[in-house]
Amino acid sequence: MNAGPVNLYRLYVFQLVARRLSFSEAADDLHTSQPNISKHVRQLEGELGISLFDRMGGRVALTDAGRIVFDHAERLFRTVEEMRRALNELEGLERGYLRLGASSTPGVYLLPPLLAGFRKQYPKLEIRLHLGNSQEIIQMVLSDQADLGIVEGYEMKPGLQVQPFEKDVLVLIAPANHPLAGKENISPADLMDETFIFREAGSGTREGMGEMLEKIGVAPENSLEICGCEGVKRVVAAGLGLSFVSQRAIELEVAQGMLVILEGQGLHAERTLSIVNHKDRRLSAAALAFLARLRKIKS
């Protein structure tokens, strides 16, 4: 194997190809041509004296050596990114940036006013907010794609630090004209023939809904799966079934008479919204400042 210096741009090109397992997609990412991408990878292979990809027709796969190079490249460019962030922090929060991830309930119904106040205090700070389900946000934090995540429910994983943030309540909702609307004490027997609307896999709300139905002894024979809380609300309002959602998420629809909250034992459940971050990575000045604001709101 050659012992000479490695061209960092070629290594960066290789990293993109290895992530995508596609020369054409890496070319799209860098706004260049596929032959140009292939040239850089061949030159890197020449520098290292090894083959990095197995090429099989239109498909590519990492060789054993390629996987080793990819692991080291990921660590190297993560260090470069941390260096850039540290340099930005020398300028204070005027030039920093904050990467947030949030599941639907905190992301749509809780964070916007907090972010508005934070942005007003630090107007030049670059803020990125990604919305997804709880599992997606946790994976973003663990893979260093988000500094902080705010989720409903969580699964303890190595490297994850979890801090309770806010209380939330799951409630059972129905369209305003549903036969059970207005009934004071709905029993599990009343729900046996109902269709239930579930969130997608990975959603903290879906997990909480499953636990609640199990506790009251209801095993739905008919169900639909809808991605996202807004979709669930619209499907319920259209009369296609019942669902459990955050009480925060339906304040407007209840006020407008589109949805009602059904009452009965076991049909409300308190849960905790949590802040998650990678416990082995140093938080940026911007992330620490926003974390302090979240804690202040909590107190």
mmCIF file of C-alpha atoms in Angstrom:
data_model
loop_
_atom_site.group_PDB
_atom_site.id
_atom_site.type_symbol
_atom_site.label_atom_id
_atom_site.label_comp_id
_atom_site.label_asym_id
_atom_site.label_seq_id
_atom_site.Cartn_x
_atom_site.Cartn_y
_atom_site.Cartn_z
ATOM 1 C CA MET A 1 0.000 0.000 0.000
ATOM 2 C CA ASN A 2 1.270 3.480 -0.851
ATOM 3 C CA ALA A 3 2.405 5.615 2.078
ATOM 4 C CA GLY A 4 2.075 9.025 0.393
ATOM 5 C CA PRO A 5 -0.401 11.793 1.288
ATOM 6 C CA VAL A 6 -4.099 11.376 0.572
ATOM 7 C CA ASN A 7 -6.032 14.048 -1.284
ATOM 8 C CA LEU A 8 -8.849 15.105 1.056
ATOM 9 C CA TYR A 9 -11.239 16.140 -1.719
ATOM 10 C CA ARG A 10 -10.919 12.717 -3.337
ATOM 11 C CA LEU A 11 -11.546 11.148 0.053
ATOM 12 C CA TYR A 12 -14.656 13.330 0.407
ATOM 13 C CA VAL A 13 -15.890 12.219 -3.031
ATOM 14 C CA PHE A 14 -15.302 8.595 -2.047
ATOM 15 C CA GLN A 15 -17.250 9.125 1.193
ATOM 16 C CA LEU A 16 -20.286 10.380 -0.748
ATOM 17 C CA VAL A 17 -20.167 7.460 -3.170
ATOM 18 C CA ALA A 18 -19.792 5.019 -0.258
ATOM 19 C CA ARG A 19 -22.784 6.525 1.550
ATOM 20 C CA ARG A 20 -24.974 6.382 -1.537
ATOM 21 C CA LEU A 21 -23.410 3.277 -3.124
ATOM 22 C CA SER A 22 -23.993 5.183 -6.328
ATOM 23 C CA PHE A 23 -21.588 7.185 -8.500
ATOM 24 C CA SER A 24 -24.460 8.988 -10.243
ATOM 25 C CA GLU A 25 -26.126 10.111 -6.986
ATOM 26 C CA ALA A 26 -22.777 11.359 -5.644
ATOM 27 C CA ALA A 27 -22.362 13.303 -8.900
ATOM 28 C CA ASP A 28 -25.788 14.879 -8.384
ATOM 29 C CA ASP A 29 -24.849 15.842 -4.807
ATOM 30 C CA LEU A 30 -21.687 17.606 -6.016
ATOM 31 C CA HIS A 31 -23.283 19.039 -9.180
ATOM 32 C CA THR A 32 -20.723 17.397 -11.412
ATOM 33 C CA SER A 33 -20.552 14.517 -13.899
ATOM 34 C CA GLN A 34 -20.376 10.814 -13.122
ATOM 35 C CA PRO A 35 -17.099 10.396 -15.103
ATOM 36 C CA ASN A 36 -15.560 13.126 -12.930
ATOM 37 C CA ILE A 37 -16.619 11.267 -9.772
ATOM 38 C CA SER A 38 -15.213 8.010 -11.151
ATOM 39 C CA LYS A 39 -11.911 9.758 -11.948
ATOM 40 C CA HIS A 40 -11.499 11.008 -8.368
ATOM 41 C CA VAL A 41 -12.245 7.567 -6.923
ATOM 42 C CA ARG A 42 -9.728 5.908 -9.289
ATOM 43 C CA GLN A 43 -7.112 8.483 -8.294
ATOM 44 C CA LEU A 44 -7.777 7.805 -4.600
ATOM 45 C CA GLU A 45 -7.463 4.058 -5.213
ATOM 46 C CA GLY A 46 -4.146 4.808 -6.919
ATOM 47 C CA GLU A 47 -2.961 6.893 -3.965
ATOM 48 C CA LEU A 48 -3.863 4.119 -1.525
ATOM 49 C CA GLY A 49 -2.840 1.250 -3.747
ATOM 50 C CA ILE A 50 -6.078 -0.643 -3.102
ATOM 51 C CA SER A 51 -9.475 -1.244 -4.664
ATOM 52 C CA LEU A 52 -12.285 0.483 -2.755
ATOM 53 C CA PHE A 53 -15.330 -0.767 -4.681
ATOM 54 C CA ASP A 54 -16.484 -3.960 -6.291
ATOM 55 C CA ARG A 55 -18.208 -2.966 -9.514
ATOM 56 C CA MET A 56 -20.925 -5.361 -10.680
ATOM 57 C CA GLY A 57 -22.677 -4.044 -13.755
ATOM 58 C CA GLY A 58 -24.601 -0.972 -12.693
ATOM 59 C CA ARG A 59 -24.153 -1.688 -8.965
ATOM 60 C CA VAL A 60 -21.250 -1.036 -6.608
ATOM 61 C CA ALA A 61 -20.342 -2.416 -3.186
ATOM 62 C CA LEU A 62 -17.545 -1.561 -0.778
ATOM 63 C CA THR A 63 -14.615 -3.938 -0.583
ATOM 64 C CA ASP A 64 -13.263 -4.884 2.853
ATOM 65 C CA ALA A 65 -10.605 -2.207 2.409
ATOM 66 C CA GLY A 66 -13.282 0.229 1.249
ATOM 67 C CA ARG A 67 -15.245 -0.270 4.453
ATOM 68 C CA ILE A 68 -12.135 0.472 6.525
ATOM 69 C CA VAL A 69 -11.421 3.647 4.532
ATOM 70 C CA PHE A 70 -15.071 4.708 4.802
ATOM 71 C CA ASP A 71 -15.097 4.323 8.612
ATOM 72 C CA HIS A 72 -11.961 6.454 8.920
ATOM 73 C CA ALA A 73 -13.275 9.020 6.437
ATOM 74 C CA GLU A 74 -16.496 9.386 8.441
ATOM 75 C CA ARG A 75 -14.493 10.062 11.622
ATOM 76 C CA LEU A 76 -12.149 12.439 9.822
ATOM 77 C CA PHE A 77 -14.863 14.612 8.306
ATOM 78 C CA ARG A 78 -16.826 14.576 11.549
ATOM 79 C CA THR A 79 -13.698 16.027 13.203
ATOM 80 C CA VAL A 80 -13.457 18.655 10.458
ATOM 81 C CA GLU A 81 -17.097 19.591 11.050
ATOM 82 C CA GLU A 82 -16.443 19.894 14.801
ATOM 83 C CA MET A 83 -13.434 22.121 14.015
ATOM 84 C CA ARG A 84 -15.620 24.417 11.911
ATOM 85 C CA ARG A 85 -18.215 24.594 14.649
ATOM 86 C CA ALA A 86 -15.552 25.418 17.240
ATOM 87 C CA LEU A 87 -14.201 28.218 15.033
ATOM 88 C CA ASN A 88 -17.707 29.628 14.616
ATOM 89 C CA GLU A 89 -18.121 29.630 18.358
ATOM 90 C CA LEU A 90 -15.105 31.947 18.639
ATOM 91 C CA GLU A 91 -17.393 34.566 17.144
ATOM 92 C CA GLY A 92 -20.059 33.821 19.760
ATOM 93 C CA LEU A 93 -23.594 32.966 18.756
ATOM 94 C CA GLU A 94 -23.537 35.533 15.970
ATOM 95 C CA ARG A 95 -22.081 33.053 13.493
ATOM 96 C CA GLY A 96 -23.025 29.666 14.927
ATOM 97 C CA TYR A 97 -25.694 27.236 13.839
ATOM 98 C CA LEU A 98 -28.127 24.927 15.578
ATOM 99 C CA ARG A 99 -29.429 21.607 14.230
ATOM 100 C CA LEU A 100 -32.656 20.478 15.856
ATOM 101 C CA GLY A 101 -34.812 17.423 15.313
ATOM 102 C CA ALA A 102 -38.310 16.998 16.712
ATOM 103 C CA SER A 103 -41.163 14.556 16.484
ATOM 104 C CA SER A 104 -44.530 15.916 15.438
ATOM 105 C CA THR A 105 -46.090 16.943 18.764
ATOM 106 C CA PRO A 106 -43.187 19.049 20.089
ATOM 107 C CA GLY A 107 -42.020 20.049 16.602
ATOM 108 C CA VAL A 108 -45.350 21.440 15.396
ATOM 109 C CA TYR A 109 -47.175 22.453 18.574
ATOM 110 C CA LEU A 110 -44.482 23.312 21.125
ATOM 111 C CA LEU A 111 -41.218 24.449 19.532
ATOM 112 C CA PRO A 112 -42.307 27.230 17.099
ATOM 113 C CA PRO A 113 -42.906 29.929 19.747
ATOM 114 C CA LEU A 114 -39.717 28.905 21.583
ATOM 115 C CA LEU A 115 -37.723 29.101 18.356
ATOM 116 C CA ALA A 116 -39.248 32.486 17.531
ATOM 117 C CA GLY A 117 -38.031 33.927 20.831
ATOM 118 C CA PHE A 118 -34.627 32.297 20.457
ATOM 119 C CA ARG A 119 -34.253 33.591 16.900
ATOM 120 C CA LYS A 120 -35.178 37.087 18.049
ATOM 121 C CA GLN A 121 -32.404 36.939 20.661
ATOM 122 C CA TYR A 122 -29.845 35.554 18.171
ATOM 123 C CA PRO A 123 -30.981 36.818 14.735
ATOM 124 C CA LYS A 124 -27.809 35.787 12.860
ATOM 125 C CA LEU A 125 -27.794 32.238 14.187
ATOM 126 C CA GLU A 126 -28.522 29.620 11.514
ATOM 127 C CA ILE A 127 -31.237 27.243 12.762
ATOM 128 C CA ARG A 128 -32.334 24.026 11.054
ATOM 129 C CA LEU A 129 -35.335 22.054 12.304
ATOM 130 C CA HIS A 130 -36.068 18.586 10.961
ATOM 131 C CA LEU A 131 -39.442 16.983 11.710
ATOM 132 C CA GLY A 132 -39.816 13.198 11.832
ATOM 133 C CA ASN A 133 -41.074 10.466 14.100
ATOM 134 C CA SER A 134 -39.354 9.701 17.403
ATOM 135 C CA GLN A 135 -37.134 6.913 16.086
ATOM 136 C CA GLU A 136 -35.972 9.028 13.140
ATOM 137 C CA ILE A 137 -35.008 11.886 15.442
ATOM 138 C CA ILE A 138 -33.134 9.585 17.826
ATOM 139 C CA GLN A 139 -31.163 8.142 14.905
ATOM 140 C CA MET A 140 -30.332 11.674 13.726
ATOM 141 C CA VAL A 141 -28.927 12.520 17.166
ATOM 142 C CA LEU A 142 -26.904 9.292 17.373
ATOM 143 C CA SER A 143 -25.475 9.814 13.875
ATOM 144 C CA ASP A 144 -24.557 13.462 14.621
ATOM 145 C CA GLN A 145 -27.080 14.908 12.166
ATOM 146 C CA ALA A 146 -28.839 16.819 14.964
ATOM 147 C CA ASP A 147 -27.453 18.506 18.075
ATOM 148 C CA LEU A 148 -30.658 18.126 20.078
ATOM 149 C CA GLY A 149 -33.838 16.136 19.599
ATOM 150 C CA ILE A 150 -37.237 16.558 21.251
ATOM 151 C CA VAL A 151 -39.346 13.401 21.109
ATOM 152 C CA GLU A 152 -42.460 11.708 22.493
ATOM 153 C CA GLY A 153 -41.357 8.478 24.072
ATOM 154 C CA TYR A 154 -37.909 7.050 23.496
ATOM 155 C CA GLU A 155 -35.901 3.877 23.527
ATOM 156 C CA MET A 156 -32.763 3.912 25.684
ATOM 157 C CA LYS A 157 -29.764 3.294 23.452
ATOM 158 C CA PRO A 158 -26.010 3.385 24.034
ATOM 159 C CA GLY A 159 -24.693 6.903 23.574
ATOM 160 C CA LEU A 160 -28.073 8.578 24.121
ATOM 161 C CA GLN A 161 -28.641 11.080 26.926
ATOM 162 C CA VAL A 162 -32.292 11.681 27.817
ATOM 163 C CA GLN A 163 -33.722 14.591 29.825
ATOM 164 C CA PRO A 164 -37.439 14.848 30.659
ATOM 165 C CA PHE A 165 -38.846 18.101 29.302
ATOM 166 C CA GLU A 166 -42.635 18.517 29.302
ATOM 167 C CA LYS A 167 -45.718 16.527 30.178
ATOM 168 C CA ASP A 168 -48.144 15.661 27.405
ATOM 169 C CA VAL A 169 -51.521 13.911 27.353
ATOM 170 C CA LEU A 170 -52.767 11.407 24.790
ATOM 171 C CA VAL A 171 -56.542 11.504 24.261
ATOM 172 C CA LEU A 172 -58.967 9.489 22.147
ATOM 173 C CA ILE A 173 -60.567 11.562 19.393
ATOM 174 C CA ALA A 174 -63.565 11.092 17.118
ATOM 175 C CA PRO A 175 -65.452 13.201 14.563
ATOM 176 C CA ALA A 176 -67.972 15.541 16.157
ATOM 177 C CA ASN A 177 -70.940 13.575 14.763
ATOM 178 C CA HIS A 178 -69.746 10.192 16.065
ATOM 179 C CA PRO A 179 -72.352 8.152 18.034
ATOM 180 C CA LEU A 180 -70.009 8.058 21.058
ATOM 181 C CA ALA A 181 -69.563 11.844 21.124
ATOM 182 C CA GLY A 182 -70.980 13.223 24.356
ATOM 183 C CA LYS A 183 -71.179 9.865 26.135
ATOM 184 C CA GLU A 184 -69.787 10.379 29.629
ATOM 185 C CA ASN A 185 -68.146 7.041 30.407
ATOM 186 C CA ILE A 186 -67.170 5.053 27.339
ATOM 187 C CA SER A 187 -66.277 1.432 28.050
ATOM 188 C CA PRO A 188 -63.922 -0.903 26.165
ATOM 189 C CA ALA A 189 -67.003 -2.758 24.891
ATOM 190 C CA ASP A 190 -68.124 0.445 23.148
ATOM 191 C CA LEU A 191 -64.884 0.460 21.154
ATOM 192 C CA MET A 192 -64.698 -3.166 20.033
ATOM 193 C CA ASP A 193 -66.224 -2.598 16.583
ATOM 194 C CA GLU A 194 -64.462 0.698 15.882
ATOM 195 C CA THR A 195 -61.762 1.270 13.263
ATOM 196 C CA PHE A 196 -58.579 2.765 14.742
ATOM 197 C CA ILE A 197 -56.158 5.050 12.931
ATOM 198 C CA PHE A 198 -52.500 4.346 13.758
ATOM 199 C CA ARG A 199 -49.418 6.471 13.104
ATOM 200 C CA GLU A 200 -46.504 5.022 11.141
ATOM 201 C CA ALA A 201 -43.929 2.647 12.672
ATOM 202 C CA GLY A 202 -41.335 4.526 14.736
ATOM 203 C CA SER A 203 -43.826 7.077 16.047
ATOM 204 C CA GLY A 204 -43.882 7.614 19.807
ATOM 205 C CA THR A 205 -47.621 8.284 19.579
ATOM 206 C CA ARG A 206 -48.173 4.938 17.853
ATOM 207 C CA GLU A 207 -46.276 3.176 20.636
ATOM 208 C CA GLY A 208 -48.314 4.981 23.310
ATOM 209 C CA MET A 209 -51.569 4.195 21.502
ATOM 210 C CA GLY A 210 -50.722 0.506 21.363
ATOM 211 C CA GLU A 211 -49.980 0.442 25.088
ATOM 212 C CA MET A 212 -53.268 2.196 25.925
ATOM 213 C CA LEU A 213 -55.390 -0.138 23.802
ATOM 214 C CA GLU A 214 -53.684 -3.140 25.371
ATOM 215 C CA LYS A 215 -54.354 -1.808 28.888
ATOM 216 C CA ILE A 216 -58.083 -1.395 28.270
ATOM 217 C CA GLY A 217 -58.310 -4.723 26.475
ATOM 218 C CA VAL A 218 -59.216 -3.480 23.005
ATOM 219 C CA ALA A 219 -57.695 -5.307 20.025
ATOM 220 C CA PRO A 220 -58.938 -3.509 16.889
ATOM 221 C CA GLU A 221 -60.072 -5.771 14.073
ATOM 222 C CA ASN A 222 -60.028 -2.872 11.619
ATOM 223 C CA SER A 223 -57.280 -0.275 11.367
ATOM 224 C CA LEU A 224 -55.626 2.206 9.041
ATOM 225 C CA GLU A 225 -52.051 3.512 9.130
ATOM 226 C CA ILE A 226 -51.432 7.192 8.368
ATOM 227 C CA CYS A 227 -48.122 9.033 8.355
ATOM 228 C CA GLY A 228 -48.053 12.147 10.523
ATOM 229 C CA CYS A 229 -50.381 13.681 13.090
ATOM 230 C CA GLU A 230 -52.025 16.103 10.651
ATOM 231 C CA GLY A 231 -53.009 13.219 8.398
ATOM 232 C CA VAL A 232 -54.450 11.309 11.346
ATOM 233 C CA LYS A 233 -56.594 14.278 12.375
ATOM 234 C CA ARG A 234 -57.993 14.733 8.870
ATOM 235 C CA VAL A 235 -58.803 11.029 8.513
ATOM 236 C CA VAL A 236 -60.578 10.991 11.879
ATOM 237 C CA ALA A 237 -62.497 14.181 11.048
ATOM 238 C CA ALA A 238 -63.634 12.523 7.805
ATOM 239 C CA GLY A 239 -65.234 9.730 9.822
ATOM 240 C CA LEU A 240 -62.846 6.895 8.926
ATOM 241 C CA GLY A 241 -62.044 5.893 12.501
ATOM 242 C CA LEU A 242 -60.836 6.872 15.974
ATOM 243 C CA SER A 243 -57.305 7.602 17.128
ATOM 244 C CA PHE A 244 -55.184 8.668 20.079
ATOM 245 C CA VAL A 245 -53.315 11.958 19.610
ATOM 246 C CA SER A 246 -51.707 14.610 21.766
ATOM 247 C CA GLN A 247 -54.244 16.939 23.355
ATOM 248 C CA ARG A 248 -52.002 19.826 22.223
ATOM 249 C CA ALA A 249 -52.511 18.812 18.600
ATOM 250 C CA ILE A 250 -56.299 19.100 18.477
ATOM 251 C CA GLU A 251 -57.069 22.324 20.363
ATOM 252 C CA LEU A 252 -58.055 24.179 17.172
ATOM 253 C CA GLU A 253 -60.124 21.306 15.726
ATOM 254 C CA VAL A 254 -62.019 20.866 19.003
ATOM 255 C CA ALA A 255 -62.694 24.618 19.207
ATOM 256 C CA GLN A 256 -64.018 24.584 15.633
ATOM 257 C CA GLY A 257 -66.280 21.592 16.297
ATOM 258 C CA MET A 258 -64.479 19.249 13.904
ATOM 259 C CA LEU A 259 -63.259 16.753 16.513
ATOM 260 C CA VAL A 260 -64.295 15.709 20.019
ATOM 261 C CA ILE A 261 -62.378 14.072 22.856
ATOM 262 C CA LEU A 262 -63.992 10.849 24.015
ATOM 263 C CA GLU A 263 -64.239 10.309 27.760
ATOM 264 C CA GLY A 264 -63.783 7.061 29.659
ATOM 265 C CA GLN A 265 -61.456 5.178 31.955
ATOM 266 C CA GLY A 266 -58.109 4.524 30.288
ATOM 267 C CA LEU A 267 -58.808 6.842 27.362
ATOM 268 C CA HIS A 268 -56.426 9.567 28.595
ATOM 269 C CA ALA A 269 -52.755 8.917 29.371
ATOM 270 C CA GLU A 270 -49.973 11.239 30.483
ATOM 271 C CA ARG A 271 -46.570 10.865 28.862
ATOM 272 C CA THR A 272 -43.263 12.725 28.931
ATOM 273 C CA LEU A 273 -41.721 14.681 26.090
ATOM 274 C CA SER A 274 -37.949 14.351 26.303
ATOM 275 C CA ILE A 275 -34.822 16.141 25.113
ATOM 276 C CA VAL A 276 -32.189 13.805 23.687
ATOM 277 C CA ASN A 277 -28.561 14.400 22.738
ATOM 278 C CA HIS A 278 -25.450 12.322 22.143
ATOM 279 C CA LYS A 279 -23.778 11.951 25.522
ATOM 280 C CA ASP A 280 -20.306 11.482 24.030
ATOM 281 C CA ARG A 281 -20.292 14.606 21.873
ATOM 282 C CA ARG A 282 -19.727 18.139 23.068
ATOM 283 C CA LEU A 283 -22.704 20.418 22.525
ATOM 284 C CA SER A 284 -22.084 23.626 20.576
ATOM 285 C CA ALA A 285 -22.561 27.027 22.172
ATOM 286 C CA ALA A 286 -25.823 27.419 20.223
ATOM 287 C CA ALA A 287 -27.130 24.036 21.395
ATOM 288 C CA LEU A 288 -26.217 24.817 25.003
ATOM 289 C CA ALA A 289 -27.984 28.183 24.778
ATOM 290 C CA PHE A 290 -31.145 26.598 23.361
ATOM 291 C CA LEU A 291 -31.012 23.800 25.939
ATOM 292 C CA ALA A 292 -30.856 26.451 28.676
ATOM 293 C CA ARG A 293 -33.945 28.115 27.181
ATOM 294 C CA LEU A 294 -35.822 24.792 27.137
ATOM 295 C CA ARG A 295 -34.943 24.176 30.778
ATOM 296 C CA LYS A 296 -36.083 27.686 31.683
ATOM 297 C CA ILE A 297 -39.457 27.091 30.024
ATOM 298 C CA LYS A 298 -39.775 23.774 31.857
ATOM 299 C CA SER A 299 -39.126 25.380 35.226
#
